[in-house]
Short mmCIF file of C-alpha atoms and ligand atoms in Angstrom, two decimals:
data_model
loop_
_atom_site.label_atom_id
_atom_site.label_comp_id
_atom_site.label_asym_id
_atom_site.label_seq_id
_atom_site.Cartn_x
_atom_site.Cartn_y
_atom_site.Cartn_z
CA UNK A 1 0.00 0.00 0.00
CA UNK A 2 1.63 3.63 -0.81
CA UNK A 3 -0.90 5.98 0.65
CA UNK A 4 -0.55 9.53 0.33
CA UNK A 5 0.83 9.63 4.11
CA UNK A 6 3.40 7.35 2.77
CA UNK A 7 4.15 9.63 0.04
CA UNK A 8 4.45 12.58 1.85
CA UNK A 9 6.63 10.88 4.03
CA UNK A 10 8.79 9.79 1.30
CA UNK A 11 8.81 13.49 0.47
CA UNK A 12 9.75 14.75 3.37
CA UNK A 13 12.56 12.17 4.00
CA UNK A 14 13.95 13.18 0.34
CA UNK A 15 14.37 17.03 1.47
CA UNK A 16 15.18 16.54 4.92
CA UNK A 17 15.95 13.18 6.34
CA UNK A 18 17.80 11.14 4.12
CA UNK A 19 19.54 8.11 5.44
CA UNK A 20 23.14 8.27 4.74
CA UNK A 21 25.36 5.58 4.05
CA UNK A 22 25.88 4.76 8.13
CA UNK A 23 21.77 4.61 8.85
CA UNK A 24 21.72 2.96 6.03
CA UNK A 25 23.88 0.32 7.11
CA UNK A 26 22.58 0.16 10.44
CA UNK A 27 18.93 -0.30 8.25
CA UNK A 28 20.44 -2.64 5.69
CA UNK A 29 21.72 -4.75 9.06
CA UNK A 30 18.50 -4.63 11.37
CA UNK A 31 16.52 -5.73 8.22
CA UNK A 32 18.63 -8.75 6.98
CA UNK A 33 18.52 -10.25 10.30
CA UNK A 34 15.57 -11.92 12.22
CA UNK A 35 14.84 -8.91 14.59
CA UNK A 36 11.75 -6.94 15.51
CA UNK A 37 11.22 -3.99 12.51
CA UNK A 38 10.71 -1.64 15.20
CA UNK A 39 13.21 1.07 14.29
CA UNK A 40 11.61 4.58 14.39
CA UNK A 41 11.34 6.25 10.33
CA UNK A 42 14.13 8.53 8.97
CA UNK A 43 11.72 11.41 9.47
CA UNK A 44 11.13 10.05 13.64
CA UNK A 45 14.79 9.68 13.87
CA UNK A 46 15.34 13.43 12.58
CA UNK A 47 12.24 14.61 14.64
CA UNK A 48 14.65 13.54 17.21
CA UNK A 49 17.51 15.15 16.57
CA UNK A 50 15.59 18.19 16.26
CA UNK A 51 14.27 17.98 19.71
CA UNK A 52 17.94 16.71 21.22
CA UNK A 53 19.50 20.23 19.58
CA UNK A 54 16.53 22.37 20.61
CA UNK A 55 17.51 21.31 24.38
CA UNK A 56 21.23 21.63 23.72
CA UNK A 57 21.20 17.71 24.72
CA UNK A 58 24.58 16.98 26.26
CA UNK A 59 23.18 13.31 28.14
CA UNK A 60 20.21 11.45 26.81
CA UNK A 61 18.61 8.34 28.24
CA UNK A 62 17.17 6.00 25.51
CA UNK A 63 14.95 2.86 26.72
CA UNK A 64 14.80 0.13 23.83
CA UNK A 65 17.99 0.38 21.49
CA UNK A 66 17.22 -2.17 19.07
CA UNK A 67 19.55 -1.57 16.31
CA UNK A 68 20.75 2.08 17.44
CA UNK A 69 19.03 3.40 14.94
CA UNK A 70 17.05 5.62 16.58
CA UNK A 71 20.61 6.18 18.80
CA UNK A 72 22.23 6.98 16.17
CA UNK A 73 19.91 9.71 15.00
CA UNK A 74 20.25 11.08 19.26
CA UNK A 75 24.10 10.80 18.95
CA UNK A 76 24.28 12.73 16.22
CA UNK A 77 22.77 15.68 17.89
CA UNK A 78 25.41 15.88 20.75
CA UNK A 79 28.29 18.07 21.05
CA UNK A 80 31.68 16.89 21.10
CA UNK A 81 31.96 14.73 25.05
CA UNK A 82 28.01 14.57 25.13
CA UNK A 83 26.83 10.72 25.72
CA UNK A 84 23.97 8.80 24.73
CA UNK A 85 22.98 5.92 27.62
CA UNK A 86 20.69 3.37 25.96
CA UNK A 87 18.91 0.22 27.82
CA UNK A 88 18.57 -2.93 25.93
CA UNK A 89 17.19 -6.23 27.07
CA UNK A 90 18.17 -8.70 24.25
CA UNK A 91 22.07 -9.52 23.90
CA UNK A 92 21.60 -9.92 20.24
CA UNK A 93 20.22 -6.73 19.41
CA UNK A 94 23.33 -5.36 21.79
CA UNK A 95 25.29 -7.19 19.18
CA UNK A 96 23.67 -5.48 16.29
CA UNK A 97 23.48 -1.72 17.74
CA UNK A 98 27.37 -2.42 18.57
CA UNK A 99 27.60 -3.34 15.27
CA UNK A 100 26.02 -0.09 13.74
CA UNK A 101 27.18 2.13 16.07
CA UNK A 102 31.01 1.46 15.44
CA UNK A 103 29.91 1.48 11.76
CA UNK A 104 28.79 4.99 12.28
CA UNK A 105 31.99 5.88 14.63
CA UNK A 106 29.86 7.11 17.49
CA UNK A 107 30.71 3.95 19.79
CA UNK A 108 32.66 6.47 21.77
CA UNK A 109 29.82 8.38 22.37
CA UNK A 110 27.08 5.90 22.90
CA UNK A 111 27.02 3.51 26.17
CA UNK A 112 24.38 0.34 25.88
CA UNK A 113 23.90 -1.01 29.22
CA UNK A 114 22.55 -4.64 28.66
CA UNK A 115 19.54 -5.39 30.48
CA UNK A 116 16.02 -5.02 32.05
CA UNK A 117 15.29 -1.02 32.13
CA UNK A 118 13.84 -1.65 35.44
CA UNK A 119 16.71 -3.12 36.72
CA UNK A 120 19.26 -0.67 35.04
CA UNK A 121 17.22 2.82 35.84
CA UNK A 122 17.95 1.94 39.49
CA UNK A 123 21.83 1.78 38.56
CA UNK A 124 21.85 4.53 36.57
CA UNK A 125 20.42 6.49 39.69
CA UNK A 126 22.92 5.48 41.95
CA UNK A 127 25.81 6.12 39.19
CA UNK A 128 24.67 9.28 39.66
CA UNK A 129 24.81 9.15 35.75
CA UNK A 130 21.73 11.93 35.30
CA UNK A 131 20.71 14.56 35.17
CA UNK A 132 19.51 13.89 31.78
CA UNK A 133 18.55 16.09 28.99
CA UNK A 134 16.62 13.95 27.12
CA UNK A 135 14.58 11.17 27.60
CA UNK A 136 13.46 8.64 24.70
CA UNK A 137 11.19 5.97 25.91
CA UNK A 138 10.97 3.24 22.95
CA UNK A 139 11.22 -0.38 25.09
CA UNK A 140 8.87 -2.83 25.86
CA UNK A 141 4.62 -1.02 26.39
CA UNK A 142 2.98 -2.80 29.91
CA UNK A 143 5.93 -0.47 31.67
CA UNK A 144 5.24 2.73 30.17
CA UNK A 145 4.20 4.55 33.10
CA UNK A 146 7.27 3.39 35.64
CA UNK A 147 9.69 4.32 32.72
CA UNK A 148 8.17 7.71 32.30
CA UNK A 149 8.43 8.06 36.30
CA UNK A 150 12.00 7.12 36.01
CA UNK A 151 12.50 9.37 33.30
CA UNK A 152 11.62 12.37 35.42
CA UNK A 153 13.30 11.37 38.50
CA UNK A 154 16.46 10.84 36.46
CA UNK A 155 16.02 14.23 34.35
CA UNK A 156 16.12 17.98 35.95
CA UNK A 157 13.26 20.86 35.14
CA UNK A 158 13.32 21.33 31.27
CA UNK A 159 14.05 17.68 30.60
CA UNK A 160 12.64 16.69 27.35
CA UNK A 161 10.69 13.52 27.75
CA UNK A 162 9.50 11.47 24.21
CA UNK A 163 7.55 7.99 24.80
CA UNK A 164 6.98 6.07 21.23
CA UNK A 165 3.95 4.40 20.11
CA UNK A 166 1.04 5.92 22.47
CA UNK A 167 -1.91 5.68 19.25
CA UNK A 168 -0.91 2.57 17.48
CA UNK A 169 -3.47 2.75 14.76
CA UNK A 170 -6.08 4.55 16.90
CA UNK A 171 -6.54 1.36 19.33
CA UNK A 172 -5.90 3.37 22.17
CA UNK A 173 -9.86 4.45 21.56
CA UNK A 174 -10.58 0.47 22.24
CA UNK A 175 -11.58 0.75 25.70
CA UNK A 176 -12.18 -3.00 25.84
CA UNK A 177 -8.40 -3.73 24.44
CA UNK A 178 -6.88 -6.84 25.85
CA UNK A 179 -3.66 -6.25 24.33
CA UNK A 180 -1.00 -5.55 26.52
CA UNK A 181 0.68 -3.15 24.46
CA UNK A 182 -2.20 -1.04 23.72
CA UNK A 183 -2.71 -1.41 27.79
CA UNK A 184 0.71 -0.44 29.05
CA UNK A 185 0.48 2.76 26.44
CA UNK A 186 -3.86 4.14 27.22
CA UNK A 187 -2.29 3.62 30.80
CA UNK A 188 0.53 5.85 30.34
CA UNK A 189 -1.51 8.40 28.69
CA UNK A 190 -4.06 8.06 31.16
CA UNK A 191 -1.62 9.04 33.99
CA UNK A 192 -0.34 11.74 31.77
CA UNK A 193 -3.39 13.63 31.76
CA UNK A 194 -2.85 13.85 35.52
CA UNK A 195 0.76 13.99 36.14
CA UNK A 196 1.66 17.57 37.60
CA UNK A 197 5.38 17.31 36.70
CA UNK A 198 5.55 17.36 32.95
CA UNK A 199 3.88 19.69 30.51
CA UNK A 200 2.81 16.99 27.85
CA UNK A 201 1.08 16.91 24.63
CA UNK A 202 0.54 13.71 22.06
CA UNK A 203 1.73 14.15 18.39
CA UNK A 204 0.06 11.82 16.25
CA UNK A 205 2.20 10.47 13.21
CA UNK A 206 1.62 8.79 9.72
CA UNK A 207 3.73 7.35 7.27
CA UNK A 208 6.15 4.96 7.35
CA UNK A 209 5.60 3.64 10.27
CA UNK A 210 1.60 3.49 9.84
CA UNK A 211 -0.94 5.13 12.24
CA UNK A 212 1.25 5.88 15.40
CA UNK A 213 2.07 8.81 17.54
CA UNK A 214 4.72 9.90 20.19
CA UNK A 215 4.15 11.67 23.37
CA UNK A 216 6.10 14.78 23.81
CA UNK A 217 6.61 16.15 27.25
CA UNK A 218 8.97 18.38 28.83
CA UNK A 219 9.59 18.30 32.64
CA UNK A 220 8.48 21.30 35.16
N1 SAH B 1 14.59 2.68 19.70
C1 SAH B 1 14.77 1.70 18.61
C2 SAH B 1 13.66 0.67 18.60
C3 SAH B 1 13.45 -0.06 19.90
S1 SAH B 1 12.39 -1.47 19.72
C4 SAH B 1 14.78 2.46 17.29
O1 SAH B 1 13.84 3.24 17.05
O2 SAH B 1 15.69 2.27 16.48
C5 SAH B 1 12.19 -1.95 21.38
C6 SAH B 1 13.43 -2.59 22.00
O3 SAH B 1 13.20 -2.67 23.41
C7 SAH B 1 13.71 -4.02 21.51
O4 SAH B 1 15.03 -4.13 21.05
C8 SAH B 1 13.51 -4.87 22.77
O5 SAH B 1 14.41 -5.97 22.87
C9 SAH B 1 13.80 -3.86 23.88
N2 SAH B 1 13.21 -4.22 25.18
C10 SAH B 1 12.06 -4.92 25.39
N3 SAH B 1 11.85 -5.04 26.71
C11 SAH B 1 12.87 -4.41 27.35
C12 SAH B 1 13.20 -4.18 28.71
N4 SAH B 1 12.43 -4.63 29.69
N5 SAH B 1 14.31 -3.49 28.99
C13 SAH B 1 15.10 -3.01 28.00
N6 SAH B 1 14.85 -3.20 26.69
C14 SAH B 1 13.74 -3.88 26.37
C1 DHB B 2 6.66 -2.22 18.50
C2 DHB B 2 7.53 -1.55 19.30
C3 DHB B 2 8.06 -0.35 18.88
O1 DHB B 2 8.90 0.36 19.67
C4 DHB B 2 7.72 0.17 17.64
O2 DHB B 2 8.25 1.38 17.28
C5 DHB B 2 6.86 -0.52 16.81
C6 DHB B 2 6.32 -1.72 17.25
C7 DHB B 2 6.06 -3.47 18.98
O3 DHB B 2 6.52 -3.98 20.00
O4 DHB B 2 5.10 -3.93 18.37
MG1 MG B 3 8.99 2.38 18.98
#
């Protein structure tokens, strides 16, 4: 299907958020092997970077690496001695984000801490590794709400928070969802609309990536 959201998207990614030849590598080597296709689009990935600048990111906390494609697209906003810290579960996507990240030559600039978020936030917070800038919530859904609760615990007034996949294809409306990841995500949202500490809006998204959306929230 090539919808005109899919076409705009392609237009957009042609004038402003073109993989070069790293993300494409890291693309190329997330798609060949048998691993979730969960990487955020080009255009997510720049939407990003554009938020990381805009808060003069010098330490962002990513949840969910995946490939590092989405890292690589956070790195790349960082001045010179800024770090990306990014949680993943599975040793085998470790192996891949290694992988691209070296590829990309920002391995020096990235740290992937293998392992259960909820286990790692904890460490992080006695590391004293935080205050962090930026916040990009992209793991595993039933959890949303703790991870956005450790996000602003580990971040500072002004934070930047971003939590992916809070619409997917409008069954957050389904009331009566039994799916867990549609759960964990009205859950989050829910609590949002609530939550005193963050000023927080939803952006919804088409495209590439189908019927989706991203909260955007920035701490108070
Ligand atoms: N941010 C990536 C995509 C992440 S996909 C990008 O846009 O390029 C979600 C990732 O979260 C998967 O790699 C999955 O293994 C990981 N994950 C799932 N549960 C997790 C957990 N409890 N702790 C850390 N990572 C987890
Ligand atoms: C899924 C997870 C993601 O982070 C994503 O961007 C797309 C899909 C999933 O678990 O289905
Ligand atoms: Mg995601």
């Amino acid at each position: 299907m090539n919808t005109i959201f899919e076409q705009v998207d392609t237009y957009i990614e042609s004038l402003l958020a073109a993989d070069d030849k790293d993300l494409k590598f890291a693309r190329n080597n997330i798609a060949s092997r048998s691993i979730p296709d969960a990487s955020v689009s080009a255009n997510q990935g720049k939407f990003l970077q554009v938020l990381a600048k805009a808060c003069n990111a010098k330490k962002i906390l990513e949840l969910g690496t995946l490939g590092a494609y989405s890292t690589i697209w956070l790195a790349r906003a960082l001045p010179p001695g800024g770090k990306v810290i990014t949680i993943e579960f599975d040793p085998f996507h470790v192996k891949i984000a290694g992988e691209n990240l070296a590829k990309s030559g920002l391995q020096h600039q990235v740290d992937i801490r293998q392992g259960a978020a909820l286990d790692i936030l904890p460490e992080l917070e006695k590391e004293r590794a935080g205050p962090f800038d930026m916040v990009f919530i992209d793991a595993d859904k039933p959890p949303y709400v703790e991870y956005f609760q450790w996000a602003i615990r580990l971040g500072r007034p002004g934070t930047i928070i971003v939590a992916d996949n809070v619409i997917r294809n409008g069954k957050v409306l389904d009331k009566n969802s039994n799916d867990e990841k549609v759960n964990g995500v009205q859950r989050l949202n829910e609590w949002l609309s609530s939550c005193k500490d963050v000023t927080a809006t939803i952006i919804q998204t088409v495209g590439a990536k189908e019927h989706d959306g991203m909260v955007v929230a920035v701490v108070n």
